XYZ file of N, CA, C and O in Angstrom:
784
model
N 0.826 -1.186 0.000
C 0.000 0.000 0.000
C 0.865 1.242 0.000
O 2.013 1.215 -0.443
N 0.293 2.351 0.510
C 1.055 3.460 1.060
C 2.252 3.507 2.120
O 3.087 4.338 1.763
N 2.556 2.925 3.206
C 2.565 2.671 3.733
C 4.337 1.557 4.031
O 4.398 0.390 3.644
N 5.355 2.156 4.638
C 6.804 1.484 4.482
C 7.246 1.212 6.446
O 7.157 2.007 7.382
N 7.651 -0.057 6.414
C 8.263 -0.007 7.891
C 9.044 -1.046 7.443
O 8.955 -2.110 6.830
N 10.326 0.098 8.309
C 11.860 -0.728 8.166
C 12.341 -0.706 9.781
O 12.666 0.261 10.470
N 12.262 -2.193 10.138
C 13.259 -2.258 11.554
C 14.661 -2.383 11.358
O 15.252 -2.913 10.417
N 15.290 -1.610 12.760
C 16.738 -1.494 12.643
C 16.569 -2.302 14.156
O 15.629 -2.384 14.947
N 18.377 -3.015 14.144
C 18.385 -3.526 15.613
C 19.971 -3.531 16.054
O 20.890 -3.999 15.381
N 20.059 -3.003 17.132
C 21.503 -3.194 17.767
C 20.993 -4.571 18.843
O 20.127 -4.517 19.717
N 21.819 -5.742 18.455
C 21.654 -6.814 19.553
C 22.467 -6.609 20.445
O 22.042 -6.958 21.547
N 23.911 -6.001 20.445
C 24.795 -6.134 21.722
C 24.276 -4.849 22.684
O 24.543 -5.019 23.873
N 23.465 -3.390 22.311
C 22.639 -2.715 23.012
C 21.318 -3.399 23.476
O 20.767 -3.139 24.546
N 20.956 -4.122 22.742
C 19.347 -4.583 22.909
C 18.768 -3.747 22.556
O 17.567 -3.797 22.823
N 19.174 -2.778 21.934
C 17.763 -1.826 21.203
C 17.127 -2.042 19.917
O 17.707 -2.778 19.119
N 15.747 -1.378 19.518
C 15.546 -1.497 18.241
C 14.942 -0.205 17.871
O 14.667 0.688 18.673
N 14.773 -0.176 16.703
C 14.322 1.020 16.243
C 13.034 0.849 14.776
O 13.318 0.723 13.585
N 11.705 0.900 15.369
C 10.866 0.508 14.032
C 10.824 2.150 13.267
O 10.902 3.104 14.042
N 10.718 2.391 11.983
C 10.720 3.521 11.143
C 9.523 3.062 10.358
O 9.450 2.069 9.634
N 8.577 3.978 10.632
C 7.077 4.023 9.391
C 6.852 5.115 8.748
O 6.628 6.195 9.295
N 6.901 4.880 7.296
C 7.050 6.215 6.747
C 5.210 5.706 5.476
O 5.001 4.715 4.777
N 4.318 6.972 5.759
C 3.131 6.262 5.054
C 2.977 7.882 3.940
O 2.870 9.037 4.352
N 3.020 7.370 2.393
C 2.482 8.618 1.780
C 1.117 8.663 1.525
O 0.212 7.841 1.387
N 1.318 10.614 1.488
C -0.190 11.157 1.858
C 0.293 12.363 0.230
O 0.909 13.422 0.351
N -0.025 11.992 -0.631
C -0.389 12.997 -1.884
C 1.160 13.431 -2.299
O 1.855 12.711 -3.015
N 1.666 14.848 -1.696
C 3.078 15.195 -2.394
C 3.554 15.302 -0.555
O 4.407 16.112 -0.193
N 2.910 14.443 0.352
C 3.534 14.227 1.559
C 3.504 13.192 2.185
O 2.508 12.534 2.483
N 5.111 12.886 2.536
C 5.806 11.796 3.601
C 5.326 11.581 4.835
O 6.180 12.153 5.513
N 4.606 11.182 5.523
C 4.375 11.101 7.301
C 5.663 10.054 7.557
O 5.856 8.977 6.994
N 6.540 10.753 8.656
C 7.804 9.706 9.201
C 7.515 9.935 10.610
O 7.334 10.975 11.243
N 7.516 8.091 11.112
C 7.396 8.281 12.584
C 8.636 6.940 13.214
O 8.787 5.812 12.745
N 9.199 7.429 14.123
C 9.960 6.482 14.770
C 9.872 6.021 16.162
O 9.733 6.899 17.014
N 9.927 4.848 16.525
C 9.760 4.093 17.397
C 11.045 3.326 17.737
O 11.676 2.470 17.117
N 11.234 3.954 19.006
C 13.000 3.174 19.581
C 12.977 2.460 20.902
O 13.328 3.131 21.873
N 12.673 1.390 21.074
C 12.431 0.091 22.200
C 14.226 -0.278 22.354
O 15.257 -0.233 21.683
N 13.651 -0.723 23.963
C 14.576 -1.128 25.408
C 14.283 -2.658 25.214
O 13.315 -3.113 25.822
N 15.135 -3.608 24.313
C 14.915 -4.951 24.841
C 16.136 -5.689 25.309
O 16.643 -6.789 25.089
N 16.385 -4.699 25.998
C 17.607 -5.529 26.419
C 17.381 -5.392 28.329
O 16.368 -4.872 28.798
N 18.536 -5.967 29.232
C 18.353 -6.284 30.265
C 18.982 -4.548 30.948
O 18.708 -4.326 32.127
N 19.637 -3.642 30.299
C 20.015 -2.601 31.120
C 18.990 -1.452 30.983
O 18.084 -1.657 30.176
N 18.992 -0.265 31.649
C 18.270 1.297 31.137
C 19.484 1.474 30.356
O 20.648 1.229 30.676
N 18.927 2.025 29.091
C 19.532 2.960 28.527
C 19.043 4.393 28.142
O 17.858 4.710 28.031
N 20.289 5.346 27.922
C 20.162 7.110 28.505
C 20.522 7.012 26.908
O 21.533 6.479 26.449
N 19.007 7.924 25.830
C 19.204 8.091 25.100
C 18.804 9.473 24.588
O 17.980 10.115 25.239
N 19.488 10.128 23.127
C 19.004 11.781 22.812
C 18.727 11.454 21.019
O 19.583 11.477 20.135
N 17.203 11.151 20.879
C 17.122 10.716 19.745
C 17.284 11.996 18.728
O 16.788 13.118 18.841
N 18.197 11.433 17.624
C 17.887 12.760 16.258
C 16.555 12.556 15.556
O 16.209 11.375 15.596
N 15.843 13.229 15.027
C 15.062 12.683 14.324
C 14.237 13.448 13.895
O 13.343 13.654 14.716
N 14.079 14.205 12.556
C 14.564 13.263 11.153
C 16.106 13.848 11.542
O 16.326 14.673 12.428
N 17.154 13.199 10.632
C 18.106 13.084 10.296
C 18.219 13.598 8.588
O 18.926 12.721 8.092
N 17.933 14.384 7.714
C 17.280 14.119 6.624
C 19.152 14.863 6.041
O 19.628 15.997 6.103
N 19.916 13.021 5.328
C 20.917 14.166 4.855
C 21.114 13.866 3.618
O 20.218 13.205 3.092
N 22.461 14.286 2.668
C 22.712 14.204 1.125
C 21.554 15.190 0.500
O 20.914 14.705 -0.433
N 21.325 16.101 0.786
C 20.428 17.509 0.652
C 21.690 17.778 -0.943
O 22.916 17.799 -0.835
N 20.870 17.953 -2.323
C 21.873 17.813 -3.283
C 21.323 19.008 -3.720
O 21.414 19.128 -4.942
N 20.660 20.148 -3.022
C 20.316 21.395 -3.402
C 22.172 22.638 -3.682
O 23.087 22.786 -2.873
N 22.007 23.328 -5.286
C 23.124 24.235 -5.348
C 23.384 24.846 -4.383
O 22.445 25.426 -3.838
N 24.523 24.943 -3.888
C 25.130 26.177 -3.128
C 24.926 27.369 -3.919
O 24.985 28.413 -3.268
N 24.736 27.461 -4.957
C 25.235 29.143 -5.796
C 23.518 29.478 -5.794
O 23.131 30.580 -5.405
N 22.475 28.356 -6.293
C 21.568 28.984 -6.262
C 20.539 28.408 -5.336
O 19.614 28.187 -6.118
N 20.291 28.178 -4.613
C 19.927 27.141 -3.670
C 19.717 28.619 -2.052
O 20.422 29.583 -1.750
N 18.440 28.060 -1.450
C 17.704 29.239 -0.925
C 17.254 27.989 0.442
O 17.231 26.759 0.479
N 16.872 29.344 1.675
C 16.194 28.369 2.534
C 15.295 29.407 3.591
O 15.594 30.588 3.766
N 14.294 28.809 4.164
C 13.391 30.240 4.393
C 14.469 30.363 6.287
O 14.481 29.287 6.885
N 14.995 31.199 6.797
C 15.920 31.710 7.658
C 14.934 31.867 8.475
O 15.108 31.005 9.337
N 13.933 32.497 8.735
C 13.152 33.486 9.817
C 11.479 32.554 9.410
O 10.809 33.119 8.545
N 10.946 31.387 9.932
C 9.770 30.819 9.605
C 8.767 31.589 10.292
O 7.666 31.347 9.797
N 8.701 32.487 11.312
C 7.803 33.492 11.404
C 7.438 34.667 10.419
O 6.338 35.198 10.266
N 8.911 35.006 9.641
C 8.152 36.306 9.155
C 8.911 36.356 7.638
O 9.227 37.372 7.020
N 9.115 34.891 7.215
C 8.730 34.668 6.117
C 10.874 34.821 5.009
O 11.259 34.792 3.841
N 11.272 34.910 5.864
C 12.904 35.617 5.415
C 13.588 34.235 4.799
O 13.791 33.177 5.395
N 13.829 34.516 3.661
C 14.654 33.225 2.680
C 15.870 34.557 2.727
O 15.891 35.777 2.885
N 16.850 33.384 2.471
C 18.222 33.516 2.466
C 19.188 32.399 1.560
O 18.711 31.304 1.262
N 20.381 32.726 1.214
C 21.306 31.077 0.703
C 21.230 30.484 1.402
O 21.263 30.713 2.611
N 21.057 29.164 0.647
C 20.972 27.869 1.310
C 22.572 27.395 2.601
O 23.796 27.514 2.553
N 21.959 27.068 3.196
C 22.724 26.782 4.392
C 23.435 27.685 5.352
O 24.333 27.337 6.118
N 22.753 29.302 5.179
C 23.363 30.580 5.784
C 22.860 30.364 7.238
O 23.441 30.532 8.310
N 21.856 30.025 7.005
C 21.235 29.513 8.359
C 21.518 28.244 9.479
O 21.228 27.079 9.207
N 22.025 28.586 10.555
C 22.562 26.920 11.322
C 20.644 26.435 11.967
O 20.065 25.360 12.126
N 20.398 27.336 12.087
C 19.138 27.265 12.869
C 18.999 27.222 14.686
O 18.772 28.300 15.236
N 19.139 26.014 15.517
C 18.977 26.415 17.061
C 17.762 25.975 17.387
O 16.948 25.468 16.614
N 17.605 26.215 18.817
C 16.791 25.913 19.832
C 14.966 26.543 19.437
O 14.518 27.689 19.414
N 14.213 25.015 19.139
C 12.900 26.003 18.675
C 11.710 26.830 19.893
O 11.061 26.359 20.827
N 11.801 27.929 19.460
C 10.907 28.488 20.381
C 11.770 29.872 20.651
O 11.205 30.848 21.146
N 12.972 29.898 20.350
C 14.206 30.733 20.132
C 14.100 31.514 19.205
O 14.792 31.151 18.254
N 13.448 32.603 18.995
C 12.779 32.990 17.708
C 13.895 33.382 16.889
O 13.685 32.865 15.792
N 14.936 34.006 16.855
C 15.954 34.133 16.002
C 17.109 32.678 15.447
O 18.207 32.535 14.910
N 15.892 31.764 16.051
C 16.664 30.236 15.965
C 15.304 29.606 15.229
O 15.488 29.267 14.060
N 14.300 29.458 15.631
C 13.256 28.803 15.014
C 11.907 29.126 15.861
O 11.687 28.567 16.935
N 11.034 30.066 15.292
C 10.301 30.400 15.820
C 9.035 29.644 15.419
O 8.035 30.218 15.851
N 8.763 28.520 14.719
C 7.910 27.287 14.422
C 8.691 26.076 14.191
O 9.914 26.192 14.115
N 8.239 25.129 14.091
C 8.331 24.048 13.682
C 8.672 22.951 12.459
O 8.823 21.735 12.341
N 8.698 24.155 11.624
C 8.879 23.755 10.258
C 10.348 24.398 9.536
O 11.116 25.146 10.139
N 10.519 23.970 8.254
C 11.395 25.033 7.394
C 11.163 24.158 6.426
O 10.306 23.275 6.463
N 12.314 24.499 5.074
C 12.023 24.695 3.715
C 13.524 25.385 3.170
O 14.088 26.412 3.546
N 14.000 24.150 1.898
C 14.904 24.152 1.697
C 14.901 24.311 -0.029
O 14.848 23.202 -0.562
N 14.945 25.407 -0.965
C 14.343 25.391 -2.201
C 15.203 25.593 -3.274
O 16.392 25.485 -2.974
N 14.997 25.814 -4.255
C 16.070 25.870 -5.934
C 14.819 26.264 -6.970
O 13.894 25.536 -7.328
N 15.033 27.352 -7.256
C 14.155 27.191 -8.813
C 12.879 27.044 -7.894
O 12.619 27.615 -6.835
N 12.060 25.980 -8.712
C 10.757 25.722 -8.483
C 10.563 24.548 -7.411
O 9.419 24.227 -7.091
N 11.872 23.796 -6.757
C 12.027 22.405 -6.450
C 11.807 22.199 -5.134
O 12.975 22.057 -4.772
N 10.948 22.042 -3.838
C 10.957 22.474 -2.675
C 11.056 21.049 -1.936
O 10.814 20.004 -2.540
N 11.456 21.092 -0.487
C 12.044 20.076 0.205
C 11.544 21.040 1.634
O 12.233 21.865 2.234
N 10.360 20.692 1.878
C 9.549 21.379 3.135
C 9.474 20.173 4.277
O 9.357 19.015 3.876
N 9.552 20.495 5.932
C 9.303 19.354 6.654
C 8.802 20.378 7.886
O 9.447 21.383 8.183
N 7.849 20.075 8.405
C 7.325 20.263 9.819
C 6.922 18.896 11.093
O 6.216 17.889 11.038
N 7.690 19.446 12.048
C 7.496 18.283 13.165
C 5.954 18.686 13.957
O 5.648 19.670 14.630
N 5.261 17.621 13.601
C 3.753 17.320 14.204
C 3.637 16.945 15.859
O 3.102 15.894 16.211
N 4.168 17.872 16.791
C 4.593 17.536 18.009
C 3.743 18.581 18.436
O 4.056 19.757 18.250
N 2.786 18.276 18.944
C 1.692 18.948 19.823
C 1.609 19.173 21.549
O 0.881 19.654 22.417
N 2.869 18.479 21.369
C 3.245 19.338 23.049
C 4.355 20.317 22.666
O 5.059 20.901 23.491
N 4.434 20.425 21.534
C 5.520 21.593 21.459
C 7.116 21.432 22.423
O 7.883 22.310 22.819
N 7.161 20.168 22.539
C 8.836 19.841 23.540
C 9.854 20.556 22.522
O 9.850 20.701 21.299
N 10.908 21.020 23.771
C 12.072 21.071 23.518
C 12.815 20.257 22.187
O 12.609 19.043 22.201
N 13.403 20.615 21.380
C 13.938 20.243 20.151
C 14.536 21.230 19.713
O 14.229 22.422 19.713
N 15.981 20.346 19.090
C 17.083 21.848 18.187
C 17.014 21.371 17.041
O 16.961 20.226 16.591
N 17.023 22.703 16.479
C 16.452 22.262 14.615
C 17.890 23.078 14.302
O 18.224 24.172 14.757
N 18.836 21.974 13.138
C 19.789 22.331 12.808
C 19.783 21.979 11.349
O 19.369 20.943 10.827
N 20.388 23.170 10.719
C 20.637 22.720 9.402
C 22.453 23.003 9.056
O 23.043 24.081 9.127
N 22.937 21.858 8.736
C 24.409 21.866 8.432
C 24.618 20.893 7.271
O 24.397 19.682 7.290
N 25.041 21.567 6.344
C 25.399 21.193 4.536
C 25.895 19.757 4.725
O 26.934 19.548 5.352
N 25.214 18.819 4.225
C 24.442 18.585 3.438
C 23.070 18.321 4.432
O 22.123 17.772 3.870
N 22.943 18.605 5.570
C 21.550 17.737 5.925
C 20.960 18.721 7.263
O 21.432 19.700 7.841
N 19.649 17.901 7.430
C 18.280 18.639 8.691
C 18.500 17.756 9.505
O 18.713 16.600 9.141
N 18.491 18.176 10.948
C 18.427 17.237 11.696
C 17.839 18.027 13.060
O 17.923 19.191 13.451
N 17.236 16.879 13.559
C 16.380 17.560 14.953
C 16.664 16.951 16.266
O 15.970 15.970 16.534
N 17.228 17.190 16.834
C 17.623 16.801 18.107
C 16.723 17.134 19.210
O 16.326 18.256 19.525
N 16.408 15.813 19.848
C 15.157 15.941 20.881
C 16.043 15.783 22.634
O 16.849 14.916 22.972
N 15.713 16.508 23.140
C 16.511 17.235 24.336
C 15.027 17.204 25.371
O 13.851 17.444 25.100
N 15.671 16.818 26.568
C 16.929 16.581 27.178
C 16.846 14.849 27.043
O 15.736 14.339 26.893
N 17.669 14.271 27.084
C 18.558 13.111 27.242
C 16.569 11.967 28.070
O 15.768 12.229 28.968
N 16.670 11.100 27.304
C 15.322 9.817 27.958
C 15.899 8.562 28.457
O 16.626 7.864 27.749
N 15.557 8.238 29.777
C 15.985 6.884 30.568
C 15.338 5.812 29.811
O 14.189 6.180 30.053
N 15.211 4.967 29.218
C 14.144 3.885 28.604
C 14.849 2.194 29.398
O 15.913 1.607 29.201
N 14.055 1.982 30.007
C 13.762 0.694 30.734
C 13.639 0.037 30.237
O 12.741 -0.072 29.401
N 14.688 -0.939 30.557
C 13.842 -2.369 29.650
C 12.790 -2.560 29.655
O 12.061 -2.491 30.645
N 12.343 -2.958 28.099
C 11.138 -3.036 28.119
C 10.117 -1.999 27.380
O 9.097 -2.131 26.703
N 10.890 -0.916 27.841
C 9.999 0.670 27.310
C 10.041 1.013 25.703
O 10.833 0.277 25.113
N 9.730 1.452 25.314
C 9.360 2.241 24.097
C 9.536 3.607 24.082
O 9.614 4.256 25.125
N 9.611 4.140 22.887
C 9.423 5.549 22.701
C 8.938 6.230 21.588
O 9.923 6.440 20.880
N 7.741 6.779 20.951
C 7.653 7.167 19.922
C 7.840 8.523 20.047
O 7.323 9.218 20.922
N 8.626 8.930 19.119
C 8.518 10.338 18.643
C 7.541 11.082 17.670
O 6.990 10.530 16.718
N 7.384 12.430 18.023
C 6.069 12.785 17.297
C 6.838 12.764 15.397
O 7.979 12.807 14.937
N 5.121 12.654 14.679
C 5.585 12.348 13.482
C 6.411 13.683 13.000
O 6.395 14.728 13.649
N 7.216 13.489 11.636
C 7.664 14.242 11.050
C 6.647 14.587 9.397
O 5.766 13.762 9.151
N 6.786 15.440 8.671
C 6.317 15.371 7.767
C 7.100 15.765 6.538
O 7.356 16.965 6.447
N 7.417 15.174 5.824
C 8.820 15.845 4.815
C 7.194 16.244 3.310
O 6.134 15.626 3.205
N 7.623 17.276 2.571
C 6.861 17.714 1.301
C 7.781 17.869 0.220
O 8.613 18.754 0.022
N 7.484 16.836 -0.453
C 8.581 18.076 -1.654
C 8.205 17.936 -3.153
O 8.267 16.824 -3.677
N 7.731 19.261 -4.016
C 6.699 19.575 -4.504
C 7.289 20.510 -5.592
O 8.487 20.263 -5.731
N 6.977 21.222 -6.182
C 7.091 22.703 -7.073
C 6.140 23.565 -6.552
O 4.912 23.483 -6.533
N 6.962 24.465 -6.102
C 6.445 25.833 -5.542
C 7.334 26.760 -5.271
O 8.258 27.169 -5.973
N 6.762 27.304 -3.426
C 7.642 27.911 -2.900
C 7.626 27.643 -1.691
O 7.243 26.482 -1.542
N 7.822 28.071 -0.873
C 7.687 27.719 0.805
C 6.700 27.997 1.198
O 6.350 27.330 2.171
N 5.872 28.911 0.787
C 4.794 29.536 1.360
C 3.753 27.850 1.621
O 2.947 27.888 2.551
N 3.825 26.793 0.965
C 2.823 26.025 0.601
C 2.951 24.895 2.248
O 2.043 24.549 3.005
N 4.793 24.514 2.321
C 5.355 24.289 3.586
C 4.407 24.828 4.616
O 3.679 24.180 5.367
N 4.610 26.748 4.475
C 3.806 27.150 6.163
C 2.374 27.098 6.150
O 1.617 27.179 7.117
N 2.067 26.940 4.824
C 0.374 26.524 5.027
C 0.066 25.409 5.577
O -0.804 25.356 6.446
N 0.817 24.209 5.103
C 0.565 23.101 5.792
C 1.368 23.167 7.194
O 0.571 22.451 7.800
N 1.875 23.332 7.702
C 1.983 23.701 9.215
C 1.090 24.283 9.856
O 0.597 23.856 10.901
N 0.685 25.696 9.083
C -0.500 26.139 9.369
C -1.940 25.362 9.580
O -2.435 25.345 10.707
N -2.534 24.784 8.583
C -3.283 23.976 8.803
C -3.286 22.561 9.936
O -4.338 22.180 10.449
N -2.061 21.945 10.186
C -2.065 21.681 10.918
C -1.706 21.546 12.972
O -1.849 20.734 13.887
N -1.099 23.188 12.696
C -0.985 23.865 13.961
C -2.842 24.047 14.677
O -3.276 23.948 15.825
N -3.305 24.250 13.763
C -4.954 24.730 13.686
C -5.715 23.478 14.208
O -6.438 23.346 15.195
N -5.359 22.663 13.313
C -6.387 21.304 13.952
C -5.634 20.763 14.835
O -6.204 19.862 15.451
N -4.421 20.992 15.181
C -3.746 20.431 16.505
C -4.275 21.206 17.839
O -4.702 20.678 18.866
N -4.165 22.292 17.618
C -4.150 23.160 19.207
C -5.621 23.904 19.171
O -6.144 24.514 20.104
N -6.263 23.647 17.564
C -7.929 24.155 17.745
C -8.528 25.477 18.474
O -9.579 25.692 19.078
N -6.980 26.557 18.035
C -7.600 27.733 18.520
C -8.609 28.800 18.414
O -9.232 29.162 17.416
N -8.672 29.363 19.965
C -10.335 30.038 20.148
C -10.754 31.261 18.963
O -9.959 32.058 18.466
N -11.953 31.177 18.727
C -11.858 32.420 17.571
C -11.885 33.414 18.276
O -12.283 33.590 19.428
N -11.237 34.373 17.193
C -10.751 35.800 17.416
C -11.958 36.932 18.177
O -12.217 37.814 17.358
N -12.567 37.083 19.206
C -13.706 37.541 19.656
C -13.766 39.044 19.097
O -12.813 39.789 18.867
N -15.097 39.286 18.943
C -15.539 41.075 18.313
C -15.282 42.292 18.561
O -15.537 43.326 17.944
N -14.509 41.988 19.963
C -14.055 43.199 20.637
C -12.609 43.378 19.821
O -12.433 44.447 19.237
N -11.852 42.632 19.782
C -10.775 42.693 19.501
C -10.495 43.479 17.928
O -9.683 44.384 17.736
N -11.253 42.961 17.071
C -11.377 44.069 15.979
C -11.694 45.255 16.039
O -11.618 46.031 15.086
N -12.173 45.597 17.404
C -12.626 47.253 17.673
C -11.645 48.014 17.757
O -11.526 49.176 17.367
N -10.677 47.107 18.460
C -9.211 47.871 19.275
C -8.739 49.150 18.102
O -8.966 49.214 16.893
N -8.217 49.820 18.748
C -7.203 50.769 17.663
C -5.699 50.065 17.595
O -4.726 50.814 17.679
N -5.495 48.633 17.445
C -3.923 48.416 17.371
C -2.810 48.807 16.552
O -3.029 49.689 15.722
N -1.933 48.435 16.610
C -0.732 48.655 15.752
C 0.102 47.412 15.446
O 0.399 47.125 14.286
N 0.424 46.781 16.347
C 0.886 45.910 16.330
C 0.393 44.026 16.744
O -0.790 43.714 16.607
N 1.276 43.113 17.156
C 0.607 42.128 17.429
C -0.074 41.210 16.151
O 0.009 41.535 14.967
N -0.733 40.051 16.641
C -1.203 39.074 15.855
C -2.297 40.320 15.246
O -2.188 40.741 14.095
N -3.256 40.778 16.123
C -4.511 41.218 15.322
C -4.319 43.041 15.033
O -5.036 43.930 15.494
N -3.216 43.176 14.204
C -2.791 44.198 13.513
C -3.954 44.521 12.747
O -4.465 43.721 11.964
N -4.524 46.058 13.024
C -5.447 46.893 12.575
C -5.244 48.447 12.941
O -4.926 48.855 14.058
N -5.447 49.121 11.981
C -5.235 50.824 12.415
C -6.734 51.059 11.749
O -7.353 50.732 10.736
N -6.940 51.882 13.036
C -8.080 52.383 12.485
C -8.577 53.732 12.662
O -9.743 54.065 12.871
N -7.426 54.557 12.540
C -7.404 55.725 12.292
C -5.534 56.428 11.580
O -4.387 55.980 11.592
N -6.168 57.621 11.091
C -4.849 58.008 10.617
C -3.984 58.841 11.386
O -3.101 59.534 10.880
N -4.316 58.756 13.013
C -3.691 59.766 14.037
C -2.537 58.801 14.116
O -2.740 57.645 13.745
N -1.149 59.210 14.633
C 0.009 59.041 14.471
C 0.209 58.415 15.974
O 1.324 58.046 16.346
């Protein structure tokens, strides 16, 4: 079907690692699962995705820098950092492009945990922090990933983040007062007069 799972196994750790990757149209869902079958705890800091051999040009090759407010830059100008760090990653997603050729991924993690989103030539990688005890025995899934890659531009990336930031956290609508305000700034940016 749609639908790929590849197990990995260290026997002298006792660990394993199941990988399910199921396509959805011009998108990847990747989810990983890393089990304790062995007789010790082990102290682990999963990467994940790992996404590398990124064969996008250096000369013309672009990547969106600032996922809040929309800032592309050359590809790999950006290291990226700690998300929630807004001059590091102020969402969840990014977008790695050429021409028309896009390579978009957002992590579907609805508790919003700690994670460093790094990008270093050739590859993405997400490091999930701080450090997990797993018991024999235990499991761990990490929230899914979603890789896109399409003809466009990025904008299509933060829509689908968008859309699914929305049906994840199902936020309250914008109440009537709030359009009254005289603002300037903020999410619900409105002027509604021409006094200075």
């Amino acid at each position: 079907g749609n639908t790929l799972t590849a197990d990995y196994a260290d026997p002298e750790a006792g660990m394993t690692a199941r990988l399910q990757v199921r396509l959805e149209g011009i998108k990847s869902v990747w989810q990983l699962t890393i089990s304790n079958g062995g007789s010790q705890t082990s102290e682990i800091m999963p990467v994940f995705p790992n996404i590398s051999g990124i064969g996008l040009s250096r000369q013309t090759g672009q990547m969106l820098i600032m996922n809040q407010a929309g800032h592309v830059g050359d590809i790999w100008a950006h290291r990226g950092g700690v998300y929630g760090v807004t001059f590091h990653n102020s969402a969840q997603f990014g977008c790695l492009f050429e021409d028309q050729a896009c390579l978009g991924f957002y992590v579907a993690d609805d508790h919003f945990g700690p994670k460093d989103i790094r990008y270093q030539d050739p590859a993405v990688s997400v490091r999930w922090f701080k450090s997990v005890r797993l018991q024999p025995g235990q499991s761990l899934t990490l929230p899914e990933t979603v890789l896109l890659v399409y003809g466009g531009s990025w904008k299509q990336t933060a829509v689908a983040y968008g859309d699914w930031f929305r049906a994840a956290v199902k936020p309250l609508p914008t109440p009537d007062w709030v359009r009254r305000l005289d603002a300037y700034t903020g999410v619900w940016a409105e002027k509604k007069s021409s006094e200075e």
